[in-house]
């Protein structure tokens, strides 16, 4: 069993996410923090300079005229707006640029993991990661990093100003910032960590289950299973609602604790200020300055204290994404190997095991140019696995796979895919037109080339009778076409690619005997210049093969025709 990776702490996740910024975006982040800190100090400057005016009126020696004090108040207000804009612009610039980079990284990683490590994954969970998890990280980059840094810088600045302008006693009481901005968020973050992680995980599972329900809606209706499925959807939805309520409850408790801590801190500063005035240690004017500075400085730490609920969601999303980015593919792409121009294939003593179970053992075969090679066997005997090994989707356990005498592991991956293609038994069509689905194999193909490929797959008449011809939408998951029609479109796509070796995995499994004959005749008619490896569990399909191998229990032997 695969060992489960230990979960990172919030600090570790934050550090890994920050590493993704790079040099240029780190500079923008630093500028955003600076603008935010100065902006909040300017916001505090409005009431503070108002207090300066009051202190001057109370007899404090203030070397500023009332006009200058009023000008500073107005100037701080104006600067606050400009600096706040620059801070938000910088934060969101970073967030959206980085989210685009992350999407690119995830898509690149999925390409590297595909298909071996994606076959068993829930597609709904991947969809949630690409959409919801990525969007959640926007909160971290745009609304978390800067507020935390701003809270630290502003708190230190206020404590110093309060100590110099009024009293260091008031400054020490202002150290309640530590409780409001650090201790409370840490306490509630720990309380919500497990719930937040489970919520994100269940959200991905729910997305996968719901997507699966939509894809299988026809079967649910046919077998009257809709009510049971709907009940399960409701159950999972209620479970997620319970998680949401738990998070909201903890968020409310966090907010209440923060407000209480701020209120107690304000009362403590006011009480100490009055005591210092009463004892003669502090003048009334200085007390007004110190108390005003502290009163107006709790905004940044309050913003930090409100982060745990969203931050737990962010860390859960960040953990899922970081794990995906760190996951290693089953096989690494070959980039500095040999270029392939297919002439022939030799497989000798090939073996493969997956999850401790032997799938193939001692398999040997050859496929020469312009030859149709048949492989027949019951479902589950290893036929499809063999084709995937020929495309290097997985690493073989032993034996040799050689193209033109060159070992498969020494051939450039892109070159391999230019020479070898596969049509699976469940051809996937995108929610696009038939023409667009075909052009996946050759983006610059003309309509004439598309029709020629369809003709080779005996699918020309199929498209001609459609209302919009090549421009007819295939529908979501190819839903507007039958399984047999989709397979013929897939075969046309393979012909259009121009690959000299075509692997056909059960190309007639979803068609009747008439359409099977149509497809087989198409293969015979257009075999020139191509090698075709034809896999099927039907003995009738082997009628077009030049040589036939029978596979049974992961072993294969050539049969006499």
CSV table of C-alpha atoms in Angstrom, one decimal, residues 131-370:
chain,number,residue,atom,x,y,z
A,131,UNK,CA,-11.2,25.8,-10.3
A,132,UNK,CA,-12.2,26.2,-6.6
A,133,UNK,CA,-8.8,25.4,-5.0
A,134,UNK,CA,-7.0,27.8,-7.4
A,135,UNK,CA,-9.5,30.6,-6.7
A,136,UNK,CA,-9.1,30.0,-2.9
A,137,UNK,CA,-5.4,30.8,-3.2
A,138,UNK,CA,-6.3,34.3,-4.4
A,139,UNK,CA,-7.3,35.0,-0.8
A,140,UNK,CA,-3.8,34.1,0.4
A,141,UNK,CA,-1.9,36.2,-2.1
A,142,UNK,CA,-4.2,39.2,-2.2
A,143,UNK,CA,-5.7,39.3,1.3
A,144,UNK,CA,-3.4,37.4,3.7
A,145,UNK,CA,0.3,38.1,3.1
A,146,UNK,CA,0.0,41.9,3.0
A,147,UNK,CA,-2.4,42.2,6.0
A,148,UNK,CA,-0.1,40.1,8.2
A,149,UNK,CA,3.0,42.1,7.3
A,150,UNK,CA,1.1,45.4,7.6
A,151,UNK,CA,-0.1,44.4,11.1
A,152,UNK,CA,3.4,43.7,12.3
A,153,UNK,CA,4.9,46.9,10.9
A,154,UNK,CA,2.1,49.1,12.0
A,155,UNK,CA,2.0,47.6,15.5
A,156,UNK,CA,5.7,48.2,16.0
A,157,UNK,CA,5.4,51.7,14.7
A,158,UNK,CA,2.5,52.6,17.0
A,159,UNK,CA,4.2,51.2,20.0
A,160,UNK,CA,7.3,53.3,19.3
A,161,UNK,CA,5.3,56.5,18.6
A,162,UNK,CA,3.1,55.9,21.7
A,163,UNK,CA,6.2,55.4,23.9
A,164,UNK,CA,7.9,58.5,22.6
A,165,UNK,CA,4.9,60.8,22.4
A,166,UNK,CA,3.1,59.7,25.6
A,167,UNK,CA,4.3,56.9,27.8
A,168,UNK,CA,6.0,53.5,27.5
A,169,UNK,CA,3.4,52.1,29.9
A,170,UNK,CA,0.7,52.7,27.3
A,171,UNK,CA,3.1,51.3,24.7
A,172,UNK,CA,3.5,48.0,26.7
A,173,UNK,CA,-0.3,47.7,27.1
A,174,UNK,CA,-0.6,48.0,23.4
A,175,UNK,CA,1.4,44.8,23.3
A,176,UNK,CA,-2.1,43.2,23.4
A,177,UNK,CA,-1.5,43.2,19.6
A,178,UNK,CA,0.4,40.0,20.3
A,179,UNK,CA,-2.8,38.4,21.8
A,180,UNK,CA,-5.2,39.7,19.1
A,181,UNK,CA,-3.0,39.2,16.1
A,182,UNK,CA,-1.1,36.1,17.0
A,183,UNK,CA,-2.4,34.0,19.9
A,184,UNK,CA,-6.1,34.2,19.1
A,185,UNK,CA,-5.7,33.5,15.3
A,186,UNK,CA,-3.3,30.6,16.2
A,187,UNK,CA,-5.7,29.1,18.7
A,188,UNK,CA,-8.7,29.3,16.4
A,189,UNK,CA,-6.7,28.2,13.4
A,190,UNK,CA,-5.8,25.0,15.1
A,191,UNK,CA,-9.4,24.4,16.1
A,192,UNK,CA,-10.6,24.9,12.5
A,193,UNK,CA,-7.7,23.1,10.8
A,194,UNK,CA,-9.1,19.6,10.6
A,195,UNK,CA,-12.6,20.8,9.8
A,196,UNK,CA,-11.3,23.0,7.0
A,197,UNK,CA,-9.1,20.2,5.5
A,198,UNK,CA,-12.0,17.7,5.6
A,199,UNK,CA,-14.3,20.3,4.0
A,200,UNK,CA,-12.0,20.8,1.0
A,201,UNK,CA,-11.5,17.1,0.6
A,202,UNK,CA,-15.2,16.4,0.8
A,203,UNK,CA,-15.9,19.2,-1.6
A,204,UNK,CA,-13.7,17.5,-4.2
A,205,UNK,CA,-15.4,14.1,-3.5
A,206,UNK,CA,-18.8,15.7,-3.8
A,207,UNK,CA,-17.8,17.3,-7.1
A,208,UNK,CA,-16.7,14.0,-8.4
A,209,UNK,CA,-19.9,12.2,-7.2
A,210,UNK,CA,-22.1,14.9,-8.7
A,211,UNK,CA,-20.3,14.9,-12.0
A,212,UNK,CA,-20.5,11.1,-12.1
A,213,UNK,CA,-24.3,11.4,-11.4
A,214,UNK,CA,-24.8,13.8,-14.4
A,215,UNK,CA,-22.7,11.6,-16.7
A,216,UNK,CA,-24.7,8.5,-15.7
A,217,UNK,CA,-28.2,10.1,-15.7
A,218,UNK,CA,-29.5,7.9,-18.4
A,219,UNK,CA,-28.6,4.7,-16.5
A,220,UNK,CA,-30.1,6.2,-13.3
A,221,UNK,CA,-33.4,6.8,-15.1
A,222,UNK,CA,-33.5,3.5,-16.9
A,223,UNK,CA,-33.0,1.5,-13.6
A,224,UNK,CA,-35.2,3.8,-11.4
A,225,UNK,CA,-32.1,4.6,-9.3
A,226,UNK,CA,-32.6,8.3,-9.4
A,227,UNK,CA,-34.2,8.6,-6.0
A,228,UNK,CA,-31.5,6.6,-4.3
A,229,UNK,CA,-28.8,8.7,-6.1
A,230,UNK,CA,-30.6,11.9,-5.2
A,231,UNK,CA,-30.8,10.8,-1.5
A,232,UNK,CA,-27.0,10.2,-1.5
A,233,UNK,CA,-26.4,13.6,-3.0
A,234,UNK,CA,-28.6,15.1,-0.3
A,235,UNK,CA,-26.7,13.2,2.4
A,236,UNK,CA,-23.4,14.4,1.1
A,237,UNK,CA,-24.7,17.9,0.8
A,238,UNK,CA,-26.0,17.8,4.3
A,239,UNK,CA,-22.6,16.6,5.5
A,240,UNK,CA,-20.9,19.5,3.8
A,241,UNK,CA,-23.5,21.9,5.2
A,242,UNK,CA,-22.6,20.5,8.7
A,243,UNK,CA,-18.9,21.3,8.0
A,244,UNK,CA,-19.8,24.7,6.8
A,245,UNK,CA,-21.8,25.4,10.0
A,246,UNK,CA,-19.0,24.2,12.1
A,247,UNK,CA,-16.6,26.6,10.3
A,248,UNK,CA,-19.0,29.5,10.6
A,249,UNK,CA,-19.5,28.8,14.3
A,250,UNK,CA,-15.8,28.8,14.9
A,251,UNK,CA,-15.5,32.0,12.9
A,252,UNK,CA,-18.2,33.7,15.0
A,253,UNK,CA,-16.4,32.6,18.2
A,254,UNK,CA,-13.1,34.0,16.8
A,255,UNK,CA,-14.7,37.3,15.9
A,256,UNK,CA,-16.3,37.6,19.4
A,257,UNK,CA,-13.1,36.8,21.1
A,258,UNK,CA,-11.3,39.4,19.0
A,259,UNK,CA,-13.8,42.1,19.8
A,260,UNK,CA,-13.7,41.3,23.5
A,261,UNK,CA,-9.9,41.4,23.5
A,262,UNK,CA,-9.9,44.8,21.6
A,263,UNK,CA,-12.5,46.2,24.0
A,264,UNK,CA,-10.5,45.1,27.1
A,265,UNK,CA,-7.3,46.5,25.6
A,266,UNK,CA,-8.9,49.9,24.9
A,267,UNK,CA,-10.3,50.0,28.4
A,268,UNK,CA,-6.9,49.1,29.9
A,269,UNK,CA,-5.1,51.8,27.9
A,270,UNK,CA,-7.7,54.4,28.9
A,271,UNK,CA,-7.6,53.3,32.6
A,272,UNK,CA,-3.8,53.4,32.7
A,273,UNK,CA,-3.8,56.8,30.9
A,274,UNK,CA,-6.2,58.2,33.4
A,275,UNK,CA,-4.1,56.7,36.3
A,276,UNK,CA,-0.9,58.3,34.9
A,277,UNK,CA,-2.6,61.7,34.6
A,278,UNK,CA,-4.0,61.4,38.1
A,279,UNK,CA,-0.6,60.5,39.5
A,280,UNK,CA,1.1,63.4,37.7
A,281,UNK,CA,3.3,61.1,35.5
A,282,UNK,CA,1.6,62.2,32.3
A,283,UNK,CA,-0.1,65.4,31.1
A,284,UNK,CA,-3.7,65.3,29.8
A,285,UNK,CA,-2.5,66.3,26.3
A,286,UNK,CA,0.1,63.5,26.1
A,287,UNK,CA,-2.5,61.1,27.4
A,288,UNK,CA,-4.9,62.1,24.6
A,289,UNK,CA,-2.1,61.6,22.0
A,290,UNK,CA,-1.1,58.2,23.4
A,291,UNK,CA,-4.7,56.9,23.8
A,292,UNK,CA,-5.7,58.1,20.4
A,293,UNK,CA,-2.7,56.4,18.7
A,294,UNK,CA,-3.5,53.1,20.4
A,295,UNK,CA,-7.3,53.3,19.8
A,296,UNK,CA,-6.8,53.8,16.1
A,297,UNK,CA,-4.2,51.1,15.6
A,298,UNK,CA,-6.2,47.9,16.1
A,299,UNK,CA,-7.4,47.7,12.5
A,300,UNK,CA,-4.5,45.6,11.1
A,301,UNK,CA,-4.5,43.1,13.9
A,302,UNK,CA,-8.3,42.8,13.8
A,303,UNK,CA,-7.9,42.0,10.0
A,304,UNK,CA,-5.3,39.3,10.9
A,305,UNK,CA,-7.5,37.8,13.6
A,306,UNK,CA,-10.3,37.4,11.0
A,307,UNK,CA,-8.1,35.2,8.8
A,308,UNK,CA,-8.2,31.7,10.4
A,309,UNK,CA,-11.5,30.6,8.8
A,310,UNK,CA,-10.4,31.6,5.2
A,311,UNK,CA,-6.8,30.7,5.9
A,312,UNK,CA,-7.7,27.1,6.8
A,313,UNK,CA,-9.5,26.8,3.5
A,314,UNK,CA,-6.6,28.3,1.8
A,315,UNK,CA,-4.0,26.0,3.4
A,316,UNK,CA,-6.2,23.0,2.6
A,317,UNK,CA,-6.3,24.1,-1.0
A,318,UNK,CA,-2.6,24.9,-1.0
A,319,UNK,CA,-1.8,21.5,0.4
A,320,UNK,CA,-3.8,19.7,-2.3
A,321,UNK,CA,-2.1,21.7,-5.1
A,322,UNK,CA,1.4,21.4,-3.7
A,323,UNK,CA,1.0,17.6,-3.4
A,324,UNK,CA,-0.1,17.5,-7.0
A,325,UNK,CA,2.9,19.6,-8.1
A,326,UNK,CA,5.3,17.4,-6.2
A,327,UNK,CA,3.8,14.1,-7.5
A,328,UNK,CA,6.2,12.2,-9.7
A,329,UNK,CA,4.9,10.7,-13.0
A,330,UNK,CA,5.0,7.0,-13.7
A,331,UNK,CA,7.4,7.7,-16.6
A,332,UNK,CA,9.5,10.7,-17.4
A,333,UNK,CA,9.3,12.1,-20.9
A,334,UNK,CA,12.4,11.4,-23.1
A,335,UNK,CA,13.7,14.6,-24.7
A,336,UNK,CA,17.3,14.0,-25.7
A,337,UNK,CA,16.9,10.6,-27.2
A,338,UNK,CA,16.4,9.1,-30.7
A,339,UNK,CA,14.0,10.4,-33.3
A,340,UNK,CA,11.7,7.7,-34.7
A,341,UNK,CA,10.6,7.0,-38.2
A,342,UNK,CA,8.6,3.8,-37.8
A,343,UNK,CA,9.7,0.7,-39.8
A,344,UNK,CA,8.9,-2.1,-37.4
A,345,UNK,CA,8.2,-3.2,-33.8
A,346,UNK,CA,9.6,-6.1,-31.8
A,347,UNK,CA,8.5,-7.1,-28.3
A,348,UNK,CA,10.5,-9.7,-26.5
A,349,UNK,CA,9.8,-11.4,-23.1
A,350,UNK,CA,7.8,-8.4,-21.9
A,351,UNK,CA,6.5,-8.4,-18.3
A,352,UNK,CA,4.5,-5.9,-16.3
A,353,UNK,CA,3.2,-5.9,-12.7
A,354,UNK,CA,0.8,-3.3,-11.2
A,355,UNK,CA,0.1,-3.0,-7.5
A,356,UNK,CA,2.0,-6.2,-6.8
A,357,UNK,CA,-0.2,-8.2,-9.3
A,358,UNK,CA,1.4,-9.6,-12.5
A,359,UNK,CA,-0.5,-8.4,-15.5
A,360,UNK,CA,1.9,-9.5,-18.4
A,361,UNK,CA,4.5,-12.3,-18.3
A,362,UNK,CA,6.9,-13.3,-21.1
A,363,UNK,CA,5.0,-11.5,-23.9
A,364,UNK,CA,6.7,-11.5,-27.3
A,365,UNK,CA,5.4,-10.3,-30.7
A,366,UNK,CA,6.4,-8.5,-33.9
A,367,UNK,CA,4.7,-6.0,-36.1
A,368,UNK,CA,6.2,-5.3,-39.5
A,369,UNK,CA,5.4,-2.4,-41.8
A,370,UNK,CA,2.1,-2.5,-43.8
